[in-house]
Coordinates of C-alpha atoms and ligand atoms in Angstrom, one line a residue:
X1 CA -24.7 -24.1 -5.7
X2 CA -28.3 -24.0 -4.6
X3 CA -27.6 -21.0 -2.3
X4 CA -29.7 -18.3 -4.0
X5 CA -27.3 -15.6 -3.0
X6 CA -24.4 -17.5 -4.5
X7 CA -26.5 -18.0 -7.7
X8 CA -27.2 -14.3 -7.8
X9 CA -23.5 -13.5 -7.3
X10 CA -22.4 -15.8 -10.1
X11 CA -25.0 -14.3 -12.3
X12 CA -23.6 -10.8 -11.6
X13 CA -20.0 -11.9 -11.6
X14 CA -19.7 -14.9 -14.0
X15 CA -15.9 -14.8 -14.0
X16 CA -15.6 -15.9 -10.4
X17 CA -15.5 -19.6 -11.0
X18 CA -12.4 -19.1 -13.2
X19 CA -10.6 -18.3 -9.9
X20 CA -11.3 -21.7 -8.3
X21 CA -7.6 -22.5 -7.9
X22 CA -7.8 -20.1 -5.0
X23 CA -10.6 -22.1 -3.4
X24 CA -8.4 -25.2 -3.6
X25 CA -5.5 -23.3 -2.1
X26 CA -7.6 -21.9 0.6
X27 CA -8.6 -25.3 1.7
X28 CA -5.0 -26.5 1.9
X29 CA -2.6 -23.6 2.3
X30 CA -4.8 -21.2 4.3
X31 CA -6.9 -23.8 6.2
X32 CA -6.2 -21.9 9.4
X33 CA -8.7 -19.3 8.3
X34 CA -11.7 -21.6 8.3
X35 CA -10.4 -23.8 11.2
X36 CA -10.3 -20.7 13.4
X37 CA -13.5 -19.3 11.9
X38 CA -11.7 -16.1 10.9
X39 CA -13.3 -13.6 8.6
X40 CA -10.2 -11.8 7.5
X41 CA -11.0 -8.5 5.8
X42 CA -7.9 -6.4 6.3
X43 CA -5.8 -7.4 3.2
X44 CA -4.9 -3.7 2.7
X45 CA -3.3 -3.9 6.2
X46 CA -1.5 -7.1 5.5
X47 CA -1.6 -10.1 3.1
X48 CA -1.8 -13.7 4.3
X49 CA 0.9 -16.4 3.7
X50 CA 0.5 -19.9 2.3
X51 CA 1.8 -22.6 4.6
X52 CA 4.2 -23.8 2.0
X53 CA 5.9 -20.4 1.9
X54 CA 6.9 -20.8 5.5
X55 CA 7.8 -24.5 5.1
X56 CA 10.0 -23.8 2.0
X57 CA 11.8 -21.0 3.8
X58 CA 12.4 -23.1 6.9
X59 CA 13.7 -26.0 4.8
X60 CA 16.2 -23.6 3.2
X61 CA 17.4 -22.4 6.5
X62 CA 17.6 -25.8 8.1
X63 CA 19.7 -27.2 5.1
X64 CA 22.3 -24.5 4.7
X65 CA 24.7 -22.4 6.7
X66 CA 24.3 -18.7 6.0
X67 CA 26.7 -16.1 7.3
X68 CA 26.9 -12.3 7.3
X69 CA 27.1 -11.3 3.6
X70 CA 29.7 -8.6 4.2
X71 CA 32.5 -11.1 3.8
X72 CA 33.9 -13.6 1.4
X73 CA 33.9 -16.9 3.3
X74 CA 31.7 -19.8 2.1
X75 CA 28.8 -19.1 4.4
X76 CA 28.9 -15.4 3.6
X77 CA 29.0 -16.1 -0.2
X78 CA 26.0 -18.4 0.2
X79 CA 24.0 -15.5 1.7
X80 CA 25.3 -13.1 -1.0
X81 CA 24.2 -15.5 -3.7
X82 CA 20.7 -15.7 -2.3
X83 CA 20.4 -12.0 -1.8
X84 CA 21.5 -11.2 -5.3
X85 CA 19.2 -13.9 -6.7
X86 CA 16.3 -12.4 -4.7
X87 CA 17.2 -8.9 -6.0
X88 CA 17.2 -10.1 -9.6
X89 CA 14.0 -12.1 -9.1
X90 CA 12.2 -8.9 -7.8
X91 CA 13.2 -7.1 -11.0
X92 CA 12.1 -10.1 -13.2
X93 CA 8.8 -10.3 -11.3
X94 CA 8.0 -6.7 -12.2
X95 CA 9.3 -7.1 -15.7
X96 CA 11.9 -4.5 -15.1
X97 CA 14.9 -4.1 -17.4
X98 CA 18.0 -5.1 -15.4
X99 CA 20.0 -2.3 -17.0
X100 CA 17.4 0.3 -16.2
X101 CA 16.2 -0.6 -12.7
X102 CA 17.8 -1.5 -9.4
X103 CA 16.3 -2.9 -6.1
X104 CA 17.1 -1.7 -2.7
X105 CA 15.9 -4.0 0.1
X106 CA 14.4 -2.0 3.0
X107 CA 12.4 -2.7 6.2
X108 CA 9.1 -1.8 4.6
X109 CA 7.5 0.7 2.1
X110 CA 8.0 3.4 4.7
X111 CA 11.7 2.7 4.8
X112 CA 11.9 2.9 1.0
X113 CA 10.0 6.2 1.1
X114 CA 12.4 7.6 3.7
X115 CA 15.4 6.8 1.6
X116 CA 13.9 8.9 -1.3
X117 CA 12.8 11.7 1.0
X118 CA 16.1 12.1 2.8
X119 CA 18.2 11.8 -0.3
X120 CA 16.2 13.6 -3.0
X121 CA 17.9 16.9 -4.1
X122 CA 15.0 19.1 -2.9
X123 CA 16.1 22.8 -3.1
X124 CA 14.7 26.3 -3.4
X125 CA 12.8 26.6 -6.7
X126 CA 12.1 22.8 -6.6
X127 CA 8.7 21.2 -5.9
X128 CA 7.2 18.3 -4.2
X129 CA 3.8 17.6 -5.7
X130 CA 1.5 14.9 -4.3
X131 CA -2.1 13.8 -4.3
X132 CA -4.3 14.3 -1.2
X133 CA -4.8 10.5 -0.8
X134 CA -1.2 9.5 0.0
X135 CA -0.1 7.4 2.9
X136 CA 1.6 9.2 5.7
X137 CA 4.9 7.8 4.8
X138 CA 4.6 9.7 1.4
X139 CA 3.2 12.8 3.1
X140 CA 6.2 12.7 5.5
X141 CA 8.6 13.4 2.6
X142 CA 7.2 16.9 2.5
X143 CA 9.2 17.6 5.7
X144 CA 12.5 17.0 3.8
X145 CA 11.1 19.2 1.0
X146 CA 10.2 22.0 3.4
X147 CA 13.6 21.7 5.2
X148 CA 15.4 22.3 1.8
X149 CA 13.2 25.2 0.7
X150 CA 11.3 23.3 -2.0
X151 CA 7.6 24.1 -2.4
X152 CA 5.0 21.5 -1.5
X153 CA 1.6 21.3 -3.3
X154 CA -1.2 18.9 -2.8
X155 CA -3.6 17.9 -5.6
X156 CA -7.1 17.4 -4.2
X157 CA -9.3 14.4 -4.6
X158 CA -13.1 15.0 -4.6
X159 CA -16.1 13.1 -3.3
X160 CA -17.9 11.0 -4.0
X161 CA -15.4 8.9 -6.0
X162 CA -12.3 10.4 -4.3
X163 CA -10.6 10.8 -7.7
X164 CA -8.4 13.6 -9.0
X165 CA -9.9 16.0 -11.6
X166 CA -7.6 14.8 -14.4
X167 CA -8.1 18.0 -16.4
X168 CA -6.3 20.0 -13.7
X169 CA -3.1 17.8 -13.8
X170 CA -1.3 19.8 -16.5
X171 CA -1.8 23.0 -14.5
X172 CA -0.1 21.3 -11.5
X173 CA 2.7 19.9 -13.7
X174 CA 3.4 23.4 -15.0
X175 CA 4.6 24.3 -11.4
X176 CA 7.8 22.4 -12.0
X177 CA 10.1 24.8 -13.8
X178 CA 12.8 23.1 -15.8
X179 CA 16.3 23.1 -14.4
X180 CA 15.3 22.2 -10.8
X181 CA 14.5 18.9 -9.2
X182 CA 10.8 18.2 -8.9
X183 CA 9.2 15.1 -7.5
X184 CA 5.6 14.0 -8.1
X185 CA 4.1 11.3 -5.8
X186 CA 0.9 9.4 -6.0
X187 CA -0.4 6.0 -5.0
X188 CA -1.2 3.5 -7.7
X189 CA -4.0 2.5 -5.4
X190 CA -5.3 4.5 -2.5
X191 CA -5.2 2.6 0.8
X192 CA -8.2 4.7 1.9
X193 CA -10.7 4.7 -1.0
X194 CA -9.3 1.9 -3.2
X195 CA -9.1 4.3 -6.2
X196 CA -6.6 3.4 -8.8
X197 CA -5.1 6.5 -10.3
X198 CA -4.2 6.3 -14.0
X199 CA -0.7 5.0 -14.5
X200 CA -0.4 7.1 -17.6
X201 CA 0.3 10.0 -15.2
X202 CA 3.8 8.7 -14.9
X203 CA 4.8 9.5 -18.5
X204 CA 2.8 12.7 -18.4
X205 CA 4.7 13.9 -15.4
X206 CA 8.0 12.8 -17.0
X207 CA 7.2 14.8 -20.1
X208 CA 6.7 17.8 -17.9
X209 CA 10.1 17.4 -16.2
X210 CA 9.1 15.6 -13.0
X211 CA 10.6 12.6 -11.3
X212 CA 7.8 10.2 -10.3
X213 CA 7.3 8.3 -7.1
X214 CA 4.6 5.6 -7.6
X215 CA 3.5 4.2 -4.3
X216 CA 2.7 0.6 -5.2
X217 CA 2.2 -0.7 -1.6
X218 CA -1.6 -1.1 -1.9
X219 CA -1.6 -1.9 -5.6
X220 CA 1.0 -4.6 -6.0
X221 CA -0.9 -7.3 -3.8
X222 CA -3.7 -7.7 -6.4
X223 CA -2.6 -5.9 -9.6
X224 CA 0.3 -6.4 -11.9
X225 CA 2.8 -3.6 -12.1
X226 CA 4.7 -4.0 -15.4
X227 CA 7.8 -1.9 -15.2
X228 CA 8.4 -2.4 -18.9
X229 CA 5.2 -0.5 -19.6
X230 CA 5.1 2.0 -16.8
X231 CA 8.4 3.5 -15.8
X232 CA 8.2 5.5 -12.6
X233 CA 11.5 6.6 -11.0
X234 CA 10.8 5.3 -7.5
X235 CA 8.5 2.4 -6.5
X236 CA 8.2 1.6 -2.8
X237 CA 6.4 -1.5 -1.6
X238 CA 6.1 -3.9 1.4
X239 CA 6.3 -7.6 0.6
X240 CA 4.1 -8.7 3.6
X241 CA 1.2 -6.8 1.9
X242 CA 1.7 -9.0 -1.2
X243 CA 2.1 -12.4 0.3
X244 CA 2.1 -12.2 4.0
X245 CA 5.4 -13.6 4.9
X246 CA 7.9 -12.5 5.9
X247 CA 7.2 -9.2 7.6
X248 CA 10.0 -6.6 7.9
X249 CA 11.1 -6.5 4.3
X250 CA 10.1 -4.0 1.6
X251 CA 11.9 -2.6 -1.4
X252 CA 12.6 0.6 -3.2
X253 CA 12.6 -0.3 -6.9
X254 CA 14.3 2.6 -8.6
X255 CA 15.4 3.7 -12.0
X256 CA 19.2 3.7 -12.0
X257 CA 19.3 7.1 -13.5
X258 CA 17.0 8.5 -10.8
X259 CA 19.0 6.7 -8.1
X260 CA 22.1 8.5 -9.2
X261 CA 20.4 11.8 -8.4
X262 CA 20.0 10.9 -4.7
X263 CA 22.5 12.1 -2.1
X264 CA 22.5 10.1 1.1
X265 CA 22.8 12.3 4.2
X266 CA 25.1 9.8 6.0
X267 CA 27.1 6.6 5.4
X268 CA 26.8 3.4 7.2
X269 CA 28.4 0.0 7.4
X270 CA 28.0 -1.6 3.9
X271 CA 27.2 1.6 2.0
X272 CA 30.7 2.8 1.2
X273 CA 33.8 1.8 -0.7
X274 CA 36.3 3.5 1.6
X275 CA 35.9 5.6 4.8
X276 CA 38.8 7.2 6.7
X277 CA 38.7 8.3 10.3
X278 CA 41.9 10.4 10.2
X279 CA 41.3 11.6 6.7
X280 CA 37.6 12.4 7.4
X281 CA 36.6 11.1 4.0
X282 CA 34.2 8.6 2.7
X283 CA 33.2 7.3 -0.8
X284 CA 29.8 5.9 -1.4
X285 CA 29.4 2.6 -3.1
X286 CA 27.4 2.3 -6.4
X287 CA 23.8 1.6 -6.9
X288 CA 21.7 -0.3 -4.3
X289 CA 24.8 -0.9 -2.1
X290 CA 24.8 2.8 -1.2
X291 CA 21.3 2.5 0.2
X292 CA 21.3 -0.7 2.3
X293 CA 22.5 0.4 5.7
X294 CA 24.3 -2.2 7.7
X295 CA 23.7 -5.9 7.4
X296 CA 20.7 -6.8 5.2
X297 CA 18.1 -9.2 6.6
X298 CA 19.9 -12.1 4.8
X299 CA 17.9 -14.9 6.4
X300 CA 14.5 -13.5 5.5
X301 CA 15.2 -11.9 2.1
X302 CA 15.3 -15.4 0.4
X303 CA 11.7 -15.8 1.5
X304 CA 10.8 -12.9 -0.9
X305 CA 11.6 -15.1 -3.9
X306 CA 9.5 -17.9 -2.4
X307 CA 6.6 -15.4 -2.0
X308 CA 6.9 -14.0 -5.4
X309 CA 6.9 -17.5 -6.9
X310 CA 3.7 -18.2 -4.9
X311 CA 2.0 -15.3 -6.5
X312 CA 3.2 -16.4 -9.9
X313 CA 1.9 -19.9 -9.4
X314 CA -1.6 -18.4 -9.0
X315 CA -1.3 -15.6 -11.5
X316 CA -2.2 -12.0 -11.2
X317 CA -5.1 -12.4 -13.7
X318 CA -6.7 -14.9 -11.4
X319 CA -6.0 -12.8 -8.2
X320 CA -7.3 -9.6 -9.9
X321 CA -10.5 -11.2 -11.2
X322 CA -11.2 -12.7 -7.8
X323 CA -10.8 -9.5 -6.0
X324 CA -12.8 -7.5 -8.5
X325 CA -15.8 -10.0 -8.4
X326 CA -15.9 -10.0 -4.6
X327 CA -15.4 -6.2 -4.2
X328 CA -18.2 -5.7 -6.7
X329 CA -20.6 -7.9 -4.8
X330 CA -19.6 -6.2 -1.5
X331 CA -20.2 -2.8 -3.0
X332 CA -23.4 -3.7 -4.8
X333 CA -24.9 -5.0 -1.6
X334 CA -23.6 -2.6 1.0
X335 CA -24.7 0.5 -1.1
X336 CA -28.2 -0.9 -1.3
X337 CA -28.8 -1.5 2.4
X338 CA -31.4 0.9 3.8
X339 CA -33.0 1.2 7.3
X340 CA -36.8 0.9 7.6
X341 CA -36.8 4.7 7.6
X342 CA -35.2 4.7 4.1
X343 CA -31.9 6.0 5.5
X344 CA -28.9 4.3 3.8
X345 CA -26.8 2.2 6.1
X346 CA -23.5 3.4 4.8
X347 CA -21.9 6.3 3.2
X348 CA -19.2 5.1 0.9
X349 CA -15.9 7.0 0.4
X350 CA -14.8 5.9 -3.1
X351 CA -16.1 4.5 -6.4
X352 CA -19.3 2.4 -6.2
X353 CA -18.3 0.2 -9.1
X354 CA -15.2 -1.9 -9.8
X355 CA -14.0 0.4 -12.6
X356 CA -10.4 1.6 -11.8
X357 CA -10.6 0.6 -8.2
X358 CA -9.2 -2.2 -6.0
X359 CA -10.7 -4.3 -3.2
X360 CA -10.5 -1.6 -0.5
X361 CA -13.9 -0.4 0.6
X362 CA -14.2 2.4 3.1
X363 CA -17.4 3.8 4.6
X364 CA -19.1 5.1 7.6
X365 CA -22.3 3.5 9.0
X366 CA -25.4 5.4 10.0
X367 CA -28.4 4.6 12.2
X368 CA -32.0 4.8 11.1
X369 CA -32.2 8.4 12.0
X370 CA -29.2 9.3 9.9
X371 CA -26.7 9.7 12.8
X372 CA -23.2 8.4 12.2
X373 CA -22.3 5.3 14.2
X374 CA -18.8 5.6 15.7
X375 CA -16.3 3.5 13.7
X376 CA -15.0 2.2 17.0
X377 CA -18.4 0.7 17.8
X378 CA -18.5 -1.0 14.4
X379 CA -15.0 -2.5 15.1
X380 CA -16.0 -3.7 18.5
X381 CA -19.1 -5.4 17.1
X382 CA -17.1 -7.0 14.3
X383 CA -14.5 -8.2 16.8
X384 CA -17.2 -10.1 18.6
X385 CA -17.9 -12.2 15.5
X386 CA -14.3 -12.7 14.6
X387 CA -14.3 -10.3 11.7
X388 CA -11.0 -8.6 11.2
X389 CA -11.4 -5.2 9.6
X390 CA -9.7 -1.8 10.1
X391 CA -11.0 1.5 11.4
X392 CA -9.6 5.0 11.8
X393 CA -7.9 7.0 9.0
X394 CA -5.5 4.3 7.9
X395 CA -2.5 6.6 8.0
X396 CA -4.1 8.6 5.1
X397 CA -5.2 11.9 6.6
X398 CA -5.7 13.7 3.4
X399 CA -8.3 11.3 2.1
X400 CA -9.8 11.1 5.5
X401 CA -10.2 14.9 5.7
X402 CA -11.9 15.0 2.3
X403 CA -14.2 12.0 3.1
X404 CA -15.2 13.2 6.5
X405 CA -15.6 16.9 5.5
X406 CA -13.0 18.3 7.8
X407 CA -12.2 21.7 6.4
X408 CA -8.9 23.6 6.3
X409 CA -10.5 26.3 8.6
X410 CA -11.6 23.8 11.1
X411 CA -8.2 22.1 11.1
X412 CA -6.5 25.5 11.5
X413 CA -8.7 26.3 14.5
X414 CA -8.0 22.9 16.0
X415 CA -4.2 23.1 15.6
X416 CA -4.1 26.7 17.0
X417 CA -6.3 25.9 20.0
X418 CA -5.0 26.2 23.6
X419 CA -1.9 24.0 24.1
X420 CA -2.3 22.5 20.6
X421 CA 0.8 24.1 19.0
X422 CA 3.0 21.6 20.7
X423 CA 0.9 18.5 21.0
X424 CA -2.5 17.2 19.8
X425 CA -3.6 13.8 21.0
X426 CA -6.1 11.7 19.0
X427 CA -8.7 12.5 21.8
X428 CA -8.0 16.3 21.5
X429 CA -8.4 15.9 17.7
X430 CA -11.8 14.1 18.2
X431 CA -13.0 16.9 20.5
X432 CA -12.1 19.5 17.9
X433 CA -14.6 17.9 15.6
X434 CA -17.2 17.0 18.1
X435 CA -20.2 15.8 16.2
X436 CA -18.3 14.8 13.1
X437 CA -16.7 11.4 12.4
X438 CA -12.9 11.4 12.6
X439 CA -12.5 8.0 11.2
X440 CA -14.1 5.3 9.0
X441 CA -14.4 1.6 8.6
X442 CA -12.3 -0.2 6.0
X443 CA -13.2 -3.6 4.6
X444 CA -10.6 -5.0 2.3
X445 CA -10.8 -8.2 0.2
X446 CA -7.6 -9.9 -1.1
X447 CA -6.0 -12.8 -2.7
X448 CA -7.7 -15.6 -0.6
X449 CA -11.0 -14.0 0.2
X450 CA -14.0 -16.1 -0.7
X451 CA -17.7 -15.6 -1.1
X452 CA -18.4 -16.8 2.4
X453 CA -16.2 -14.1 3.9
X454 CA -18.0 -11.4 2.0
X455 CA -21.4 -12.9 2.9
X456 CA -20.4 -13.0 6.6
X457 CA -19.6 -9.3 6.5
X458 CA -22.9 -8.5 4.7
X459 CA -24.8 -10.4 7.2
X460 CA -23.0 -8.5 10.0
X461 CA -23.9 -5.2 8.2
X462 CA -27.6 -6.3 7.9
X463 CA -27.6 -6.8 11.7
X464 CA -27.0 -3.1 12.0
X465 CA -30.2 -2.2 10.2
X466 CA -33.1 -0.8 12.2
Ligands
PLP1 C1 -0.4 2.9 0.0 C2 0.5 2.6 1.1 N1 1.7 3.2 1.1 C3 2.6 3.0 2.1 C4 2.3 2.2 3.2 C5 3.3 1.9 4.2 O1 3.6 0.6 4.3 P1 4.5 0.1 5.6 O2 3.7 0.3 6.8 O3 4.6 -1.4 5.3 O4 5.8 0.8 5.6 C6 1.1 1.6 3.2 C7 0.7 0.8 4.4 O5 -0.5 0.5 4.7 C8 0.1 1.8 2.2 O6 -1.1 1.3 2.2

């Protein structure tokens, strides 16, 4: 308590002590972090699991016999029961009405997004509208839209905050003529800038005749998404980002009405009621069954309920408060650091305050003469002191292009350069923008980050001052 930095932190963020339950948990459930002297700052990449999550799951597996759920024998029924329980628990966790929403288990958020992309009734006259700061797995849906003749429009985000000009939204929504299928996609939280877009956009878009895909992958780990208050049509997420274990399972939470609009381009084991070889006919099953191809991950899906209960035992209020305090302190300090020449150490891409933003902080670092320091150098230096952070563009090229000032013209020149029509490697891409950064450094705080983690990073950053 006598540490003057900690005193200053508490003065600036007095709510932090209300999150002490996480310090207790960190000492027991996440002791491996401190035992291994890890400074883990890549929570937007992946969350961390509590030891009891793994133990509870292994106990369940070691005490029961689970068989393939596509059957009706006792071991199969035991799996089905757990699967359906987990499905219901996901809906309950997000406060979704069971009559209104359904859950499809997928491999990850990208798997959920592909289901929407390949099945959405894109057609000529229809539209796919999305913000610049989407993850690539949301961007990738545009290829299905293009293939079916629908128009694709991006809504820009602008520096320095990397937010959308909200006054322009109605103009974009006017693109969606009634009578066709129009899909609007945005991240509840950007995995590049940490910006949290207003969830009120969901109802605005609905009122203008759009279906809405709300990417909750980066939002759900530290913010409560209440599907009784906000009612998007499609919500993709990855559970490992929320509670670390298990990897390999995500979900598409979908409004049943919207799900009924989707047409799957194929059928698979488990997705049909009847298929005939000689009759060349198939009949899709109803609801989630039509979207879960083959055998679901029936041994791991029960660990989802364990993970959700773990989050509930801490509470989103506590998690959110924790992350807000620590992100605030990180932002306050990083943005104030200056070289002896007066040149700021970083250029931040995103909001400088904790207002409507999460714990994802992205920036580039500069030397005392104002030259950008390559993000790969920062990563290498951080690796040496056991700090795990992320560098590059984080699968979010639109936000990257805006942040790094890569213009449409420069990109066109690059993509039409010699030999570039067929293939552009990352090295080719870097050469196109010689002299400009083509990536950034992302530091993300999460559920079990503590003050020492943030201080360790700030001390590392200070070491870069000249
Ligand atoms: C906002 C957002 N959407 C989608 C994804 C894709 O998640 P996954 O890689 O688990 O499919 C990510 C992953 O980082 C993300 O941050």
